[in-house]
Short mmCIF file of C-alpha atoms and ligand atoms in Angstrom, two decimals:
data_model
loop_
_atom_site.label_atom_id
_atom_site.label_comp_id
_atom_site.label_asym_id
_atom_site.label_seq_id
_atom_site.Cartn_x
_atom_site.Cartn_y
_atom_site.Cartn_z
CA MET A 137 24.24 4.46 7.37
CA PRO A 138 21.09 3.67 9.43
CA GLN A 139 18.33 1.94 7.47
CA THR A 140 15.78 4.70 8.10
CA LEU A 141 18.16 7.24 6.54
CA THR A 142 18.92 5.14 3.46
CA ASP A 143 15.20 4.44 3.03
CA GLY A 144 14.51 8.16 3.28
CA LEU A 145 17.15 8.98 0.66
CA ARG A 146 15.84 6.29 -1.69
CA LEU A 147 12.29 7.60 -1.47
CA LEU A 148 13.49 11.17 -1.92
CA ARG A 149 15.42 10.17 -5.05
CA ALA A 150 12.38 8.34 -6.43
CA PHE A 151 10.27 11.44 -5.66
CA VAL A 152 12.69 13.74 -7.52
CA ASP A 153 12.55 11.40 -10.55
CA ASN A 154 8.77 11.06 -10.49
CA PRO A 155 6.98 13.32 -7.98
CA ARG A 156 3.37 12.54 -8.89
CA GLN A 157 3.97 8.79 -8.89
CA VAL A 158 5.71 8.75 -5.51
CA GLY A 159 3.63 11.48 -3.86
CA ALA A 160 5.72 11.72 -0.66
CA VAL A 161 9.21 12.87 0.27
CA LEU A 162 9.34 10.98 3.56
CA PRO A 163 8.66 7.29 4.28
CA THR A 164 5.49 6.56 6.22
CA SER A 165 6.13 6.19 9.96
CA ARG A 166 5.99 2.74 11.54
CA THR A 167 3.47 4.06 14.06
CA ALA A 168 1.10 5.13 11.28
CA VAL A 169 1.57 1.78 9.50
CA ARG A 170 0.81 -0.11 12.71
CA ALA A 171 -2.31 1.96 13.37
CA MET A 172 -3.50 1.18 9.83
CA LEU A 173 -2.81 -2.56 10.07
CA ASP A 174 -4.65 -2.69 13.42
CA LEU A 175 -7.83 -1.97 11.40
CA ALA A 176 -7.76 -5.42 9.72
CA ASP A 177 -7.16 -9.03 10.73
CA VAL A 178 -3.75 -9.56 9.10
CA PRO A 179 -2.74 -12.53 11.36
CA SER A 180 -5.73 -14.60 10.08
CA ALA A 181 -5.17 -13.76 6.41
CA ASP A 182 -4.11 -16.37 3.84
CA LEU A 183 -3.24 -13.73 1.25
CA VAL A 184 -2.36 -10.06 1.73
CA VAL A 185 -1.70 -7.72 -1.20
CA GLU A 186 0.22 -4.46 -0.78
CA LEU A 187 0.10 -1.76 -3.47
CA GLY A 188 2.90 0.84 -3.70
CA ALA A 189 5.27 -0.89 -1.28
CA GLY A 190 7.95 1.83 -1.63
CA THR A 191 10.73 1.39 0.92
CA GLY A 192 8.93 -1.52 2.57
CA VAL A 193 7.89 0.08 5.85
CA ALA A 194 4.45 -1.57 5.66
CA THR A 195 5.83 -4.71 3.98
CA ARG A 196 8.00 -5.46 7.02
CA GLU A 197 5.15 -4.88 9.45
CA ILE A 198 2.74 -7.05 7.43
CA LEU A 199 5.30 -9.88 7.39
CA ALA A 200 5.73 -9.51 11.17
CA ARG A 201 1.98 -10.08 11.65
CA LEU A 202 1.41 -12.69 8.92
CA GLY A 203 1.01 -16.41 9.64
CA ASP A 204 3.72 -18.91 8.64
CA ASP A 205 1.72 -20.35 5.72
CA ALA A 206 0.26 -17.08 4.48
CA ARG A 207 1.49 -15.02 1.52
CA LEU A 208 2.14 -11.36 0.79
CA VAL A 209 2.20 -10.01 -2.77
CA ALA A 210 3.81 -6.54 -2.73
CA VAL A 211 3.44 -4.46 -5.91
CA GLU A 212 5.82 -1.57 -6.60
CA ILE A 213 6.12 0.23 -9.94
CA ASP A 214 9.58 1.79 -9.39
CA PRO A 215 12.20 -0.80 -10.48
CA GLN A 216 14.88 0.42 -8.06
CA LEU A 217 12.57 0.39 -5.05
CA ALA A 218 11.21 -3.03 -6.08
CA ARG A 219 14.72 -4.47 -6.50
CA ARG A 220 15.77 -3.14 -3.11
CA LEU A 221 12.70 -4.71 -1.49
CA THR A 222 13.53 -8.09 -3.04
CA GLU A 223 17.15 -7.87 -1.86
CA ARG A 224 16.40 -6.72 1.65
CA LEU A 225 13.31 -8.71 2.56
CA ALA A 226 14.25 -12.32 1.83
CA ASP A 227 11.15 -14.08 3.14
CA PRO A 228 9.55 -17.12 1.45
CA ARG A 229 6.08 -15.68 2.12
CA LEU A 230 6.85 -12.51 0.13
CA GLN A 231 6.51 -12.04 -3.64
CA VAL A 232 7.63 -8.63 -4.88
CA VAL A 233 6.04 -7.68 -8.21
CA CYS A 234 7.54 -4.79 -10.19
CA ASP A 235 4.56 -3.55 -12.19
CA SER A 236 1.72 -1.06 -12.04
CA ALA A 237 -0.97 -2.00 -9.54
CA GLU A 238 -3.40 -1.43 -12.44
CA ASP A 239 -2.31 -4.88 -13.66
CA LEU A 240 -2.71 -6.55 -10.27
CA GLY A 241 -5.20 -9.12 -11.60
CA SER A 242 -2.61 -10.65 -13.91
CA HIS A 243 -0.36 -11.41 -10.92
CA LEU A 244 -2.98 -12.99 -8.67
CA GLY A 245 -3.99 -15.85 -11.00
CA GLY A 246 -7.66 -15.53 -10.04
CA GLU A 247 -6.96 -15.46 -6.29
CA ARG A 248 -8.42 -12.77 -4.05
CA ALA A 249 -6.87 -11.29 -0.93
CA ASP A 250 -8.18 -11.21 2.63
CA VAL A 251 -6.50 -7.84 3.14
CA VAL A 252 -5.39 -5.29 0.54
CA VAL A 253 -3.07 -2.55 1.84
CA SER A 254 -2.71 0.54 -0.35
CA MET A 255 0.22 2.91 0.11
CA LEU A 256 -0.55 4.50 -3.31
CA PRO A 257 -0.54 8.33 -3.51
CA PHE A 258 -4.06 8.59 -4.96
CA THR A 259 -4.41 12.37 -4.64
CA SER A 260 -1.28 13.19 -6.65
CA LEU A 261 -2.10 10.79 -9.52
CA GLU A 262 -3.87 11.75 -12.75
CA ALA A 263 -7.65 11.24 -12.38
CA GLY A 264 -8.03 8.35 -14.85
CA LEU A 265 -5.12 6.41 -13.35
CA ARG A 266 -6.45 7.09 -9.83
CA ARG A 267 -9.85 5.62 -10.78
CA ARG A 268 -8.30 2.54 -12.38
CA LEU A 269 -6.15 1.95 -9.29
CA LEU A 270 -9.07 2.48 -6.90
CA ASP A 271 -11.08 -0.05 -8.95
CA GLN A 272 -8.44 -2.67 -8.11
CA LEU A 273 -9.25 -2.52 -4.39
CA PRO A 274 -12.73 -4.13 -4.47
CA ARG A 275 -11.71 -6.42 -7.35
CA ALA A 276 -8.77 -7.88 -5.44
CA LEU A 277 -10.71 -8.55 -2.22
CA ARG A 278 -12.34 -11.77 -1.07
CA PRO A 279 -15.87 -11.52 0.37
CA GLY A 280 -15.43 -10.44 3.98
CA GLY A 281 -12.03 -8.92 3.28
CA THR A 282 -10.75 -5.46 4.19
CA ALA A 283 -8.99 -2.85 2.07
CA LEU A 284 -6.73 -0.51 4.05
CA VAL A 285 -5.76 2.84 2.54
CA ILE A 286 -3.35 5.46 3.91
CA GLN A 287 -3.43 9.04 2.60
CA TYR A 288 -2.33 12.50 3.66
CA SER A 289 -5.80 13.99 3.11
CA PRO A 290 -9.43 12.78 3.27
CA LEU A 291 -10.04 13.69 -0.42
CA VAL A 292 -10.34 10.08 -1.56
CA LEU A 293 -13.19 9.30 0.89
CA GLY A 294 -16.00 9.88 -1.64
CA GLU A 295 -14.35 7.59 -4.19
CA LEU A 296 -13.92 4.87 -1.55
CA ARG A 297 -17.58 5.19 -0.50
CA ARG A 298 -18.64 4.63 -4.10
CA ARG A 299 -16.75 1.32 -4.12
CA PHE A 300 -17.41 -0.03 -0.60
CA ALA A 301 -20.49 -0.39 1.61
CA GLY A 302 -18.47 0.44 4.73
CA VAL A 303 -15.59 2.90 5.14
CA ARG A 304 -14.13 3.60 8.59
CA THR A 305 -11.80 6.59 8.93
CA ARG A 306 -9.07 7.33 11.48
CA VAL A 307 -6.47 10.09 11.67
CA THR A 308 -3.03 9.47 13.12
CA PRO A 309 -0.88 12.47 14.07
CA TRP A 310 2.18 10.18 14.33
CA ASN A 311 3.32 10.77 10.78
CA VAL A 312 4.76 13.71 8.82
CA PRO A 313 2.33 14.95 7.60
CA PRO A 314 -0.51 13.47 9.74
CA ALA A 315 -2.07 10.52 7.94
CA VAL A 316 -5.69 9.58 7.25
CA LEU A 317 -6.40 5.85 7.50
CA PHE A 318 -9.35 4.14 5.81
CA ALA A 319 -10.64 0.60 6.41
CA CYS A 320 -13.03 -0.42 3.62
CA THR A 321 -15.36 -3.45 3.63
CA GLY A 322 -18.22 -4.79 1.53
CA PRO A 323 -17.18 -4.10 -2.04
CA THR A 324 -20.09 -2.73 -4.09
CA GLU A 325 -18.52 -3.68 -7.44
CA GLY A 326 -15.84 -5.88 -8.89
C1 SAM B 25 3.71 7.48 -0.93
S1 SAM B 25 4.83 6.29 -1.61
C2 SAM B 25 4.65 5.03 -0.41
C3 SAM B 25 5.93 4.78 0.16
C4 SAM B 25 5.85 4.02 1.46
N1 SAM B 25 4.83 4.58 2.29
C5 SAM B 25 7.15 4.20 2.16
O1 SAM B 25 7.15 4.86 3.16
O2 SAM B 25 8.13 3.69 1.68
C6 SAM B 25 3.89 5.60 -2.92
C7 SAM B 25 4.52 4.41 -3.60
O3 SAM B 25 3.61 3.94 -4.59
C8 SAM B 25 4.34 3.60 -5.74
N2 SAM B 25 3.42 3.64 -6.88
C9 SAM B 25 2.89 4.74 -7.47
N3 SAM B 25 2.07 4.39 -8.48
C10 SAM B 25 2.07 3.03 -8.52
C11 SAM B 25 1.41 2.09 -9.34
N4 SAM B 25 0.60 2.45 -10.34
N5 SAM B 25 1.62 0.77 -9.09
C12 SAM B 25 2.46 0.38 -8.09
N6 SAM B 25 3.13 1.23 -7.30
C13 SAM B 25 2.93 2.55 -7.49
C14 SAM B 25 5.44 4.63 -5.80
O4 SAM B 25 6.52 4.23 -6.61
C15 SAM B 25 5.81 4.75 -4.32
O5 SAM B 25 6.81 3.84 -3.96
#
């Protein structure tokens, strides 16, 4: 079976098991992922963190852009999706963490990332959990770093503006549904 189809079925199964946690029935398109990653300097990063790696569509693209000595920490809460990522993406630069992104700090050992990429479904999550996850974005970033966020609506914009001095927004129609991309800089807390 083609990889895109198996990835789609895996995400659909995860969605059926836990709709609010997964928040999407289709994987994000590679075109949308590329448009999002174009908003940050991934090739110069020493450390990239991805939250909600899912089927790995962004994980693969980050690895394709990342330098040889750089690292990617990909956090995914669903054990089956996380295991599949570990099996499929054997790359010494990649560490897959199966945990909630709320606990990101405990996996970074005091390090901060140059780029944080969030695939988390903020709008479908319970409000308290959403706030705790959003708080991780500025906390995990180095000064001068960029947090990238992909969503299917602009609803999270106000919450991003409260946490970052600068938030750029783009819309890409090359996704089902069309995706809103945010590039956030200058954390105001954390
Ligand atoms: C919209 S899906 C992203 C999937 C990815 N775009 C793809 O196409 O494969 C959101 C992902 O975030 C994960 N997730 C949700 N809450 C999480 C949390 N608290 N910590 C880590 N991952 C989480 C879900 O399990 C799911 O894989």
